[in-house]
């Protein structure tokens, strides 16, 4: 989420090369995602690692409509909703493990 797609790619590649990330998301169109995947593969990043990239980020039902409606408010709400769902899922999983 920087001012530069080249910088976004460099950050994604650096995070993927470390491999110790829990979540890596990117505000992106499907076209930008495809370009990043192609470039990450060319840089030698394994497909299994690339598959962990969440792009475009946001709620699936809203993300598909974002290709044509790129309202900042909708994008922000979609991303916030997605992150809240993920946080809730992690919290529920932690509670289940603690109860066992």
Short mmCIF file of C-alpha atoms in Angstrom, two decimals:
data_model
loop_
_atom_site.label_atom_id
_atom_site.label_comp_id
_atom_site.label_asym_id
_atom_site.label_seq_id
_atom_site.Cartn_x
_atom_site.Cartn_y
_atom_site.Cartn_z
CA UNK A 1 0.00 0.00 0.00
CA UNK A 2 2.65 2.48 -0.97
CA UNK A 3 2.79 5.15 -3.64
CA UNK A 4 4.72 2.80 -5.91
CA UNK A 5 3.80 -0.60 -7.37
CA UNK A 6 7.55 -1.35 -7.68
CA UNK A 7 7.99 -0.69 -3.96
CA UNK A 8 4.90 -2.80 -3.17
CA UNK A 9 6.44 -5.67 -5.13
CA UNK A 10 9.81 -5.30 -3.40
CA UNK A 11 8.12 -5.35 0.02
CA UNK A 12 6.02 -8.41 -0.89
CA UNK A 13 9.09 -10.23 -2.19
CA UNK A 14 11.12 -9.40 0.94
CA UNK A 15 8.33 -10.60 3.22
CA UNK A 16 7.89 -13.80 1.20
CA UNK A 17 11.61 -14.52 1.18
CA UNK A 18 11.67 -14.28 4.99
CA UNK A 19 8.76 -16.71 5.09
CA UNK A 20 7.78 -15.99 8.69
CA UNK A 21 4.67 -13.95 7.91
CA UNK A 22 1.17 -14.72 9.14
CA UNK A 23 -0.69 -12.48 6.70
CA UNK A 24 0.42 -10.57 3.62
CA UNK A 25 -2.27 -8.56 1.89
CA UNK A 26 -2.19 -6.11 -0.97
CA UNK A 27 -4.66 -3.58 -2.30
CA UNK A 28 -4.68 -4.64 -5.92
CA UNK A 29 -6.74 -5.29 -8.97
CA UNK A 30 -6.79 -8.82 -10.37
CA UNK A 31 -4.48 -7.55 -13.12
CA UNK A 32 -1.96 -6.21 -10.58
CA UNK A 33 -2.14 -9.51 -8.69
CA UNK A 34 -1.38 -11.47 -11.87
CA UNK A 35 1.57 -9.17 -12.63
CA UNK A 36 2.94 -9.61 -9.09
CA UNK A 37 2.54 -13.40 -9.23
CA UNK A 38 4.42 -13.54 -12.53
CA UNK A 39 7.24 -11.35 -11.20
CA UNK A 40 7.49 -13.20 -7.88
CA UNK A 41 7.77 -16.52 -9.75
CA UNK A 42 10.48 -15.01 -11.95
CA UNK A 43 12.32 -13.99 -8.78
CA UNK A 44 12.23 -17.60 -7.59
CA UNK A 45 9.55 -17.32 -4.92
CA UNK A 46 7.88 -20.75 -4.59
CA UNK A 47 4.24 -21.08 -5.66
CA UNK A 48 3.27 -22.34 -2.20
CA UNK A 49 4.51 -19.05 -0.73
CA UNK A 50 2.92 -16.93 -3.45
CA UNK A 51 -0.40 -18.67 -2.73
CA UNK A 52 -0.34 -17.07 0.73
CA UNK A 53 -0.59 -13.58 -0.80
CA UNK A 54 -4.03 -12.09 -0.26
CA UNK A 55 -4.68 -9.82 -3.21
CA UNK A 56 -6.96 -8.14 -3.68
CA UNK A 57 -7.63 -7.79 0.03
CA UNK A 58 -11.11 -7.22 1.34
CA UNK A 59 -14.38 -9.10 1.65
CA UNK A 60 -14.87 -11.39 -1.35
CA UNK A 61 -18.37 -10.11 -2.13
CA UNK A 62 -17.19 -6.52 -2.22
CA UNK A 63 -13.81 -7.16 -3.80
CA UNK A 64 -15.36 -8.41 -7.03
CA UNK A 65 -17.37 -5.22 -7.35
CA UNK A 66 -14.28 -3.10 -6.63
CA UNK A 67 -12.95 -3.71 -10.12
CA UNK A 68 -15.50 -1.18 -11.37
CA UNK A 69 -16.39 0.76 -8.21
CA UNK A 70 -13.18 1.86 -6.53
CA UNK A 71 -14.74 4.08 -3.90
CA UNK A 72 -12.24 4.66 -1.06
CA UNK A 73 -15.02 4.25 1.50
CA UNK A 74 -16.08 0.87 0.08
CA UNK A 75 -12.49 -0.31 -0.15
CA UNK A 76 -11.81 0.76 3.45
CA UNK A 77 -14.98 -0.92 4.76
CA UNK A 78 -14.22 -4.09 2.82
CA UNK A 79 -10.66 -4.29 4.16
CA UNK A 80 -11.77 -3.55 7.72
CA UNK A 81 -14.46 -6.23 7.50
CA UNK A 82 -12.00 -8.78 6.12
CA UNK A 83 -9.45 -8.09 8.86
CA UNK A 84 -12.12 -8.23 11.58
CA UNK A 85 -13.32 -11.62 10.28
CA UNK A 86 -9.75 -12.94 10.27
CA UNK A 87 -9.12 -11.62 13.79
CA UNK A 88 -12.34 -13.20 15.02
CA UNK A 89 -11.41 -16.55 13.46
CA UNK A 90 -7.97 -16.49 15.11
CA UNK A 91 -9.52 -15.55 18.45
CA UNK A 92 -12.08 -18.37 18.23
CA UNK A 93 -9.33 -20.85 17.30
CA UNK A 94 -7.21 -19.73 20.26
CA UNK A 95 -10.16 -20.14 22.61
CA UNK A 96 -10.80 -23.67 21.34
CA UNK A 97 -7.15 -24.62 21.86
CA UNK A 98 -7.18 -23.19 25.39
CA UNK A 99 -10.32 -25.17 26.26
CA UNK A 100 -8.77 -28.49 25.20
#
